[in-house]
Amino acid sequence: MPDYHWPPMDQRRAIGKRVARLDGLQKSTGQAKYNSDLNLPGLLFGVLLTSPHAHARIKSIDTSQAEKLPGVTSLRVIQGAGKELNWQGQEIASVAATTENIARDAVRKIKVEYEVLPHLVKESDLGKAGTRAKAAGEVTTGDPEKAFQEADAVSEGLYAIPVITHCCLESHGQAVEWKPDGVNYYPSTQNLSAIGAELGRSIGVPAAQIHSHMDHVGGGFGSKFPPDLWGAECAQLSKASGGRPVRLFLDRKQELLIAGNRPSLFAKIKAGAKKDGTLTVWQSESWASGGIGGGGLNADALPYVFRNVENRKINHTSVSLNTGSARAWRAPSNQQLSFVTCSALDDLAAKLGMDPLAFFLKNVNLSNRPDVYKYQLEKAADLANWSKLWQGRGASKGPIKRGLGIGVSMWGGLGHDSKCKTTINPDGSVAVELGSQDLGTGTRTCIAQVAAETLGLPIAAIKVTIGDSSLPASGASGGSTTIGGVSASTRKSSVNALQKLFEAVAPQLGGNADQLEAVDGRIQVKGTPSKGLSWREACRKLGVSKIEEMGENVSRTAIRDGLINQGTAGVQIADVSVDVETGKVKVNKLVAVQDCGLVINPKLAESQVYGACIMSICAALLEERITDQQTGRVLNPDMEFYKLAGLADIGDIVVHMDIRPDMDKRGVIGLGEPPAIAGIAAIANAVANASGVRVAGVPLTPYRVLDALGRRTA
Amino acid sequence: MKDPDKPRKGFSRRGFLRGVSITGGAMGTGLLESAASAETGGAVVGPAAVSITLNINGKLRKVGVEPRETLLDTLRDKLDLTAAKRVCDRGTCGACTVIVNGKAVYGCTVLAIDAQGKQIQTLEGISPAGNPHPLSKAFVNNDAQQCGYCTPGFVVAAKAFLDHNPKPTEEQVNHGLGGNICRCGTYIGVRKAVLEAAGMTAAGGTKNA
C-alpha cells in the first residue's frame, strides 16, 4: 500500500502556506455565478405564498384570479382547504410566471380564508407553555444533594440565549429545469453530491436523471442540506410550465421565517465548589425551543467541557412553538451549552472571590483534554493581557467600565466520506475532481494545496473542479467534516496517481518506482536530483493514456489511516467596555485560541476564526428573533431590525492557531464550527466582570444591560 | 454612515417606504404623485412595461421595464449583470450597491426608470475580469471574503468611498462602509483591503498572533 502520510511539517511546500483563495478574484470582481444569479434561457420566476398566521386552518383557497393573470405559467396549491398551518411562513401555494413581479401579483391574488387557531410563539416563561412543554432528558450522577451541603460556595442563576436565524445572504432556493430526459437542478446547498437524489425521491425521478450543479453558495451555516419543499415545488412548477426553467429563491422575510434558526436555551443553574475552586456539583433545569418540533438537548452534555464533574443533576424540557423550524446552526447546541455553562461557572468564581482564569484552570481536569485547555487558557490570557487588565467583578471605575471574560469550546470535526479523482494528463496537466462544495471556507484552495504538495507541483498547476453531481461523491459540508474528508481523499487519489506515474518512468530512471519522489516539478530518484525528469517530460512517457486514480476517505475508519482526526478545543477571551449610563456594550478585543490539528492553509483558517468571532459578537450583542405572543408574528424578519454587526461594531480580533508540532501530528481536523462557540460566553462574562452584574440573557442590548443594573427608566 | 448617498430627487422605493412608515395611512397620494411627476416630467408611465435606455458602465442599454421595477432587478434579471446581489431588498445590507452619478446607492432602492439619463456603474464595469480593480485584488490579498455574496457590494461601496476619501483612517473606513453587511464575518479582511487599496498599509494580510 502506498504511503499516504503527510510529509513532515518542515518539508511541506504547499500545505501550511498562506495561499490566497483560488476563487477570490472571481468573487471580488463579481464574475462568480451563484445559482441565484442564473438567467437560464426561457427563465420563469417562482414565488411562494406563505402563512401570515402562526397557527391556522385553511377554510378555503381560491386561486382562480391568480391563474387568470397573463404571464402566469403554473400555480400549485401546497396546503389546501382543511389543512392546518403550524407556523408563520409555512408554504401554502407556489406560482411561476414570466416575471417575478407577475408571480408576486399572482400570489397576492390567491384568496385564502383562515380559521385562526391558538398559538404559542414564546418560550421564555416555561410556566406558560402548558402542554406544549415535554420532559426531554434527565441525568443524575453522584450525590448532588450531599455535594451542595459540602460545598464552600454555591451560585445560582438563570441564563438565557434566544433563537437566532441563519440569515444566509443568498437565500435558500434553486433553479430547476425539468426536461423530458432529466432534471437540471441548480440549488444553493451545502450538500451538492447527495441533494439531487433527495430531490428525486420527493418528485419521483431517479437520481440518475438528476444533474445537480453549483459553483458557489452564498452562505449556509448549517441550514442548507435538504432540497426542501420549495425545491420540489420549483421542480413541479417547471414541469407544469412545459419544462421551462424556474428560479425560486425565498424572499428575505421567508428566509428569516422558515429557512432555519438556532434553538434557544434557558437554564436555571446551581453550581457548587470547594474553597480552592474545585467544581464539585452541577444542577440545571433547562428548556428550549426550535419550533414545532420542540427543542431537545443532550442533557448529559452538561456542564459543557467540564462534564466530568462528579455530582450532576440535570433535566431538560422541550417546548413546541408555532414558529419556523430549527436547523443545524454552526456547531449545533454548542453555543448554547458553552454560554450557559461558562456563565454559571464565571458566577461561581465570582461567588468564591476567585479570578475566573484561575477557576477555569483549576477545573481543566474535569475536561477530556486538560493539557490542551490549560495551554489555551494561558495563551489566550497572555494575548488578552489578563494579568494586567483583569480586576474583580464590578471593580472597574467610572461610567465606562472595562471587563474581561472567558468562554471555552470543544468539537469533533472528523472528515466525512469523500471520493476524489486525480487525473495526470500526458501533457502534464493535472485535474482533481470531487463533488464537494466551497462554502467560502476555502475548500477549493485547500484541495489544490494538498494535490500540489503530493505531486510536487505549484498550486497553479492543479485544476480543481467541484460542485457537480457527475463528479465522485463527497459528503455534505456539515459538522466541520469537509476539510478532513476532502484533504484525505485528495491526498490518496494524488498519491495513487503519482504512483502510476512513478511506475511509468521508473524503467528510464533505472530504478524501482518506490525509490522515486516528486519534488519541485521533477520526478527523481529520492535525494538525487540529477537522476530525474521534469514533470512534463515524465508525463510525456504516458503516451496517449492519461492516469486516472481514485482516492477515498471512509469516515468510520479514517483515523487509523493517520491523515485526519477529530476533537478540538478552543478558548476565547473578550475584553469589553460597558457604558453603565447608556447600557451600550463595546467589544474592544476578542482573543481566540484554537486547535484544529494540521492546518492546510493558515490564512484561510484564520479567516474562519475571524468570521466565527464576528458571528459571536453578533449573537452576543445584537441578534435575536423577536416574536409577539399577541399576534403570533415574528417582529423582525428583515435585516433592518434583525441586527447583524457592521464594520464599526467589531473591535479588534486576535487569532492564535494552536499549531504546535504535537497538534500537527494529529492530522487534519475540521475548523468551521469550533471557533463559533466560545465567543458569546466570553463576551457575556466580560460584561458581568465590567458591570458587576449578570445580565441574564443575550443579546446584551442596552435595554437588558440597564435592566440588570436597575437603571432602566424607560 | 448607515446609508450610502442616494439621489436627492426622484421617487425611490426607499423614499416611498419611509413616507408610508412615517405618515401611515393618513398620507394622501398627492405628494407622491407630484414627486413622481417632477421626476418623469408629468408623463404617466406604466403599469405595463416601457422601453427605457440606461447608461451602464459607459454603454447605452435599451431595456423594457415595469415602472415599479428596481434598478437592481433590471440589472440582474434583464441585463444579466449579476455582480450586485439581492439580499435584504429593503435598503439595509448594501449587497446591491452600485454607483449612480458618482455616488454609491443601493440598487434595490432605485427604480430603473429613475436611473434614466444617469451614469450607472456596476462592479462588472468597475472591475472587469481581464483588468481587475485594485480593490478587487486587495480583497483577495487580505482574504476579505468567504462565501462572497456580500463582496461585490463591498467592493463597489469601497470604490465610491475611496473616490470621495482617498486617504481614510481606519475609523473612517469602519464608518464609511457601515452600510454593508457581511454574514460570514469578513470585516477584518475588508478593513485591511480598503486600507491597502488606499495605499495606507502594506499588503500581506495577517500573522498568527
PDB file of N, CA and C in Angstrom, chain A residues 290-345:
ATOM      1  N   GLY A 290     -37.049  24.939  19.340  1.00  0.00           N
ATOM      2  CA  GLY A 290     -36.594  25.127  17.961  1.00  0.00           C
ATOM      3  C   GLY A 290     -37.772  25.014  17.023  1.00  0.00           C
ATOM      4  N   GLY A 291     -38.947  25.467  17.476  1.00  0.00           N
ATOM      5  CA  GLY A 291     -40.117  25.424  16.612  1.00  0.00           C
ATOM      6  C   GLY A 291     -41.095  24.341  17.003  1.00  0.00           C
ATOM      7  N   ILE A 292     -41.898  23.917  16.034  1.00  0.00           N
ATOM      8  CA  ILE A 292     -42.993  22.988  16.314  1.00  0.00           C
ATOM      9  C   ILE A 292     -42.464  21.669  16.878  1.00  0.00           C
ATOM     10  N   GLY A 293     -41.256  21.281  16.465  1.00  0.00           N
ATOM     11  CA  GLY A 293     -40.674  20.023  16.944  1.00  0.00           C
ATOM     12  C   GLY A 293     -40.049  20.139  18.322  1.00  0.00           C
ATOM     13  N   GLY A 294     -40.169  21.274  18.953  1.00  0.00           N
ATOM     14  CA  GLY A 294     -39.588  21.449  20.283  1.00  0.00           C
ATOM     15  C   GLY A 294     -38.095  21.719  20.216  1.00  0.00           C
ATOM     16  N   GLY A 295     -37.465  21.617  21.381  1.00  0.00           N
ATOM     17  CA  GLY A 295     -36.030  21.894  21.451  1.00  0.00           C
ATOM     18  C   GLY A 295     -35.344  20.890  22.340  1.00  0.00           C
ATOM     19  N   GLY A 296     -34.858  19.842  21.738  1.00  0.00           N
ATOM     20  CA  GLY A 296     -34.176  18.804  22.502  1.00  0.00           C
ATOM     21  C   GLY A 296     -32.761  19.226  22.856  1.00  0.00           C
ATOM     22  N   LEU A 297     -32.169  18.494  23.752  1.00  0.00           N
ATOM     23  CA  LEU A 297     -30.800  18.782  24.167  1.00  0.00           C
ATOM     24  C   LEU A 297     -30.263  17.513  24.791  1.00  0.00           C
ATOM     25  N   ASN A 298     -28.998  17.239  24.556  1.00  0.00           N
ATOM     26  CA  ASN A 298     -28.373  16.117  25.235  1.00  0.00           C
ATOM     27  C   ASN A 298     -28.020  16.546  26.649  1.00  0.00           C
ATOM     28  N   ALA A 299     -28.892  16.220  27.590  1.00  0.00           N
ATOM     29  CA  ALA A 299     -28.712  16.682  28.974  1.00  0.00           C
ATOM     30  C   ALA A 299     -27.365  16.220  29.527  1.00  0.00           C
ATOM     31  N   ASP A 300     -26.917  15.082  29.034  1.00  0.00           N
ATOM     32  CA  ASP A 300     -25.669  14.508  29.533  1.00  0.00           C
ATOM     33  C   ASP A 300     -24.444  15.321  29.107  1.00  0.00           C
ATOM     34  N   ALA A 301     -24.643  16.293  28.213  1.00  0.00           N
ATOM     35  CA  ALA A 301     -23.517  17.102  27.747  1.00  0.00           C
ATOM     36  C   ALA A 301     -23.190  18.239  28.717  1.00  0.00           C
ATOM     37  N   LEU A 302     -23.990  18.405  29.756  1.00  0.00           N
ATOM     38  CA  LEU A 302     -23.752  19.478  30.736  1.00  0.00           C
ATOM     39  C   LEU A 302     -23.003  18.944  31.953  1.00  0.00           C
ATOM     40  N   PRO A 303     -22.191  19.769  32.603  1.00  0.00           N
ATOM     41  CA  PRO A 303     -21.748  21.073  32.132  1.00  0.00           C
ATOM     42  C   PRO A 303     -20.779  20.923  30.959  1.00  0.00           C
ATOM     43  N   TYR A 304     -20.902  21.803  30.022  1.00  0.00           N
ATOM     44  CA  TYR A 304     -20.125  21.765  28.785  1.00  0.00           C
ATOM     45  C   TYR A 304     -18.620  21.795  29.090  1.00  0.00           C
ATOM     46  N   VAL A 305     -17.880  20.975  28.414  1.00  0.00           N
ATOM     47  CA  VAL A 305     -16.420  20.818  28.547  1.00  0.00           C
ATOM     48  C   VAL A 305     -16.034  20.230  29.913  1.00  0.00           C
ATOM     49  N   PHE A 306     -16.609  20.780  30.998  1.00  0.00           N
ATOM     50  CA  PHE A 306     -16.240  20.325  32.355  1.00  0.00           C
ATOM     51  C   PHE A 306     -17.180  19.210  32.825  1.00  0.00           C
ATOM     52  N   ARG A 307     -17.477  18.335  31.905  1.00  0.00           N
ATOM     53  CA  ARG A 307     -18.537  17.363  32.096  1.00  0.00           C
ATOM     54  C   ARG A 307     -18.195  16.304  33.147  1.00  0.00           C
ATOM     55  N   ASN A 308     -16.909  16.118  33.429  1.00  0.00           N
ATOM     56  CA  ASN A 308     -16.543  15.034  34.347  1.00  0.00           C
ATOM     57  C   ASN A 308     -16.686  15.409  35.812  1.00  0.00           C
ATOM     58  N   VAL A 309     -17.419  16.468  36.091  1.00  0.00           N
ATOM     59  CA  VAL A 309     -17.696  16.811  37.491  1.00  0.00           C
ATOM     60  C   VAL A 309     -18.498  15.651  38.100  1.00  0.00           C
ATOM     61  N   GLU A 310     -18.144  15.343  39.349  1.00  0.00           N
ATOM     62  CA  GLU A 310     -18.643  14.097  39.940  1.00  0.00           C
ATOM     63  C   GLU A 310     -20.160  14.077  40.164  1.00  0.00           C
ATOM     64  N   ASN A 311     -20.690  15.189  40.615  1.00  0.00           N
ATOM     65  CA  ASN A 311     -22.101  15.194  41.005  1.00  0.00           C
ATOM     66  C   ASN A 311     -22.916  16.085  40.078  1.00  0.00           C
ATOM     67  N   ARG A 312     -23.865  15.477  39.425  1.00  0.00           N
ATOM     68  CA  ARG A 312     -24.663  16.255  38.464  1.00  0.00           C
ATOM     69  C   ARG A 312     -26.137  15.884  38.576  1.00  0.00           C
ATOM     70  N   LYS A 313     -26.967  16.892  38.468  1.00  0.00           N
ATOM     71  CA  LYS A 313     -28.399  16.627  38.387  1.00  0.00           C
ATOM     72  C   LYS A 313     -28.960  17.559  37.315  1.00  0.00           C
ATOM     73  N   ILE A 314     -29.396  16.946  36.228  1.00  0.00           N
ATOM     74  CA  ILE A 314     -29.756  17.738  35.055  1.00  0.00           C
ATOM     75  C   ILE A 314     -31.115  17.294  34.554  1.00  0.00           C
ATOM     76  N   ASN A 315     -31.978  18.234  34.267  1.00  0.00           N
ATOM     77  CA  ASN A 315     -33.147  17.854  33.481  1.00  0.00           C
ATOM     78  C   ASN A 315     -33.461  18.906  32.455  1.00  0.00           C
ATOM     79  N   HIS A 316     -34.040  18.440  31.358  1.00  0.00           N
ATOM     80  CA  HIS A 316     -34.293  19.336  30.231  1.00  0.00           C
ATOM     81  C   HIS A 316     -35.727  19.161  29.746  1.00  0.00           C
ATOM     82  N   THR A 317     -36.328  20.277  29.336  1.00  0.00           N
ATOM     83  CA  THR A 317     -37.697  20.280  28.831  1.00  0.00           C
ATOM     84  C   THR A 317     -37.714  20.883  27.434  1.00  0.00           C
ATOM     85  N   SER A 318     -38.452  20.223  26.567  1.00  0.00           N
ATOM     86  CA  SER A 318     -38.553  20.694  25.191  1.00  0.00           C
ATOM     87  C   SER A 318     -39.891  21.398  25.006  1.00  0.00           C
ATOM     88  N   VAL A 319     -39.869  22.591  24.419  1.00  0.00           N
ATOM     89  CA  VAL A 319     -41.101  23.362  24.236  1.00  0.00           C
ATOM     90  C   VAL A 319     -41.391  23.497  22.744  1.00  0.00           C
ATOM     91  N   SER A 320     -42.599  23.097  22.379  1.00  0.00           N
ATOM     92  CA  SER A 320     -43.019  23.218  20.976  1.00  0.00           C
ATOM     93  C   SER A 320     -43.648  24.595  20.753  1.00  0.00           C
ATOM     94  N   LEU A 321     -43.183  25.278  19.732  1.00  0.00           N
ATOM     95  CA  LEU A 321     -43.715  26.613  19.409  1.00  0.00           C
ATOM     96  C   LEU A 321     -44.269  26.639  17.997  1.00  0.00           C
ATOM     97  N   ASN A 322     -45.139  27.582  17.752  1.00  0.00           N
ATOM     98  CA  ASN A 322     -45.646  27.791  16.386  1.00  0.00           C
ATOM     99  C   ASN A 322     -44.732  28.770  15.654  1.00  0.00           C
ATOM    100  N   THR A 323     -43.531  28.312  15.436  1.00  0.00           N
ATOM    101  CA  THR A 323     -42.553  29.133  14.711  1.00  0.00           C
ATOM    102  C   THR A 323     -41.794  28.223  13.747  1.00  0.00           C
ATOM    103  N   GLY A 324     -41.141  28.817  12.771  1.00  0.00           N
ATOM    104  CA  GLY A 324     -40.368  28.061  11.787  1.00  0.00           C
ATOM    105  C   GLY A 324     -39.369  27.151  12.475  1.00  0.00           C
ATOM    106  N   SER A 325     -39.058  26.048  11.819  1.00  0.00           N
ATOM    107  CA  SER A 325     -38.261  25.006  12.462  1.00  0.00           C
ATOM    108  C   SER A 325     -36.762  25.325  12.498  1.00  0.00           C
ATOM    109  N   ALA A 326     -36.137  24.835  13.569  1.00  0.00           N
ATOM    110  CA  ALA A 326     -34.693  24.974  13.728  1.00  0.00           C
ATOM    111  C   ALA A 326     -33.970  24.115  12.698  1.00  0.00           C
ATOM    112  N   ARG A 327     -32.764  24.516  12.379  1.00  0.00           N
ATOM    113  CA  ARG A 327     -31.858  23.691  11.582  1.00  0.00           C
ATOM    114  C   ARG A 327     -30.501  23.721  12.248  1.00  0.00           C
ATOM    115  N   ALA A 328     -29.633  22.820  11.778  1.00  0.00           N
ATOM    116  CA  ALA A 328     -28.281  22.828  12.325  1.00  0.00           C
ATOM    117  C   ALA A 328     -27.723  24.239  12.200  1.00  0.00           C
ATOM    118  N   TRP A 329     -27.111  24.691  13.255  1.00  0.00           N
ATOM    119  CA  TRP A 329     -26.502  26.023  13.251  1.00  0.00           C
ATOM    120  C   TRP A 329     -25.042  25.856  13.654  1.00  0.00           C
ATOM    121  N   ARG A 330     -24.142  26.231  12.756  1.00  0.00           N
ATOM    122  CA  ARG A 330     -22.700  26.262  13.016  1.00  0.00           C
ATOM    123  C   ARG A 330     -22.353  25.899  14.461  1.00  0.00           C
ATOM    124  N   ALA A 331     -22.190  24.612  14.696  1.00  0.00           N
ATOM    125  CA  ALA A 331     -21.952  23.996  15.998  1.00  0.00           C
ATOM    126  C   ALA A 331     -23.237  23.817  16.801  1.00  0.00           C
ATOM    127  N   PRO A 332     -24.154  22.979  16.264  1.00  0.00           N
ATOM    128  CA  PRO A 332     -25.456  22.792  16.924  1.00  0.00           C
ATOM    129  C   PRO A 332     -25.334  22.518  18.423  1.00  0.00           C
ATOM    130  N   SER A 333     -26.122  23.207  19.211  1.00  0.00           N
ATOM    131  CA  SER A 333     -26.204  23.106  20.671  1.00  0.00           C
ATOM    132  C   SER A 333     -24.992  23.670  21.405  1.00  0.00           C
ATOM    133  N   ASN A 334     -23.838  23.684  20.742  1.00  0.00           N
ATOM    134  CA  ASN A 334     -22.620  24.017  21.474  1.00  0.00           C
ATOM    135  C   ASN A 334     -22.532  25.467  21.928  1.00  0.00           C
ATOM    136  N   GLN A 335     -23.047  26.388  21.092  1.00  0.00           N
ATOM    137  CA  GLN A 335     -23.034  27.795  21.538  1.00  0.00           C
ATOM    138  C   GLN A 335     -23.863  27.936  22.800  1.00  0.00           C
ATOM    139  N   GLN A 336     -25.039  27.294  22.778  1.00  0.00           N
ATOM    140  CA  GLN A 336     -25.942  27.418  23.917  1.00  0.00           C
ATOM    141  C   GLN A 336     -25.326  26.770  25.166  1.00  0.00           C
ATOM    142  N   LEU A 337     -24.766  25.563  24.977  1.00  0.00           N
ATOM    143  CA  LEU A 337     -24.171  24.856  26.121  1.00  0.00           C
ATOM    144  C   LEU A 337     -22.985  25.632  26.677  1.00  0.00           C
ATOM    145  N   SER A 338     -22.169  26.163  25.786  1.00  0.00           N
ATOM    146  CA  SER A 338     -21.000  26.929  26.221  1.00  0.00           C
ATOM    147  C   SER A 338     -21.446  28.178  26.980  1.00  0.00           C
ATOM    148  N   PHE A 339     -22.470  28.839  26.426  1.00  0.00           N
ATOM    149  CA  PHE A 339     -22.931  30.076  27.054  1.00  0.00           C
ATOM    150  C   PHE A 339     -23.459  29.824  28.466  1.00  0.00           C
ATOM    151  N   VAL A 340     -24.340  28.846  28.629  1.00  0.00           N
ATOM    152  CA  VAL A 340     -24.920  28.665  29.969  1.00  0.00           C
ATOM    153  C   VAL A 340     -23.879  28.116  30.942  1.00  0.00           C
ATOM    154  N   THR A 341     -23.013  27.241  30.460  1.00  0.00           N
ATOM    155  CA  THR A 341     -22.004  26.661  31.350  1.00  0.00           C
ATOM    156  C   THR A 341     -20.986  27.706  31.798  1.00  0.00           C
ATOM    157  N   CYS A 342     -20.394  28.392  30.826  1.00  0.00           N
ATOM    158  CA  CYS A 342     -19.333  29.338  31.180  1.00  0.00           C
ATOM    159  C   CYS A 342     -19.881  30.503  31.995  1.00  0.00           C
ATOM    160  N   SER A 343     -21.134  30.906  31.717  1.00  0.00           N
ATOM    161  CA  SER A 343     -21.738  31.983  32.513  1.00  0.00           C
ATOM    162  C   SER A 343     -21.894  31.542  33.965  1.00  0.00           C
ATOM    163  N   ALA A 344     -22.422  30.336  34.157  1.00  0.00           N
ATOM    164  CA  ALA A 344     -22.650  29.846  35.521  1.00  0.00           C
ATOM    165  C   ALA A 344     -21.328  29.653  36.263  1.00  0.00           C
ATOM    166  N   LEU A 345     -20.318  29.157  35.565  1.00  0.00           N
ATOM    167  CA  LEU A 345     -19.021  28.946  36.227  1.00  0.00           C
ATOM    168  C   LEU A 345     -18.362  30.276  36.573  1.00  0.00           C
TER     169      LEU A 345
END
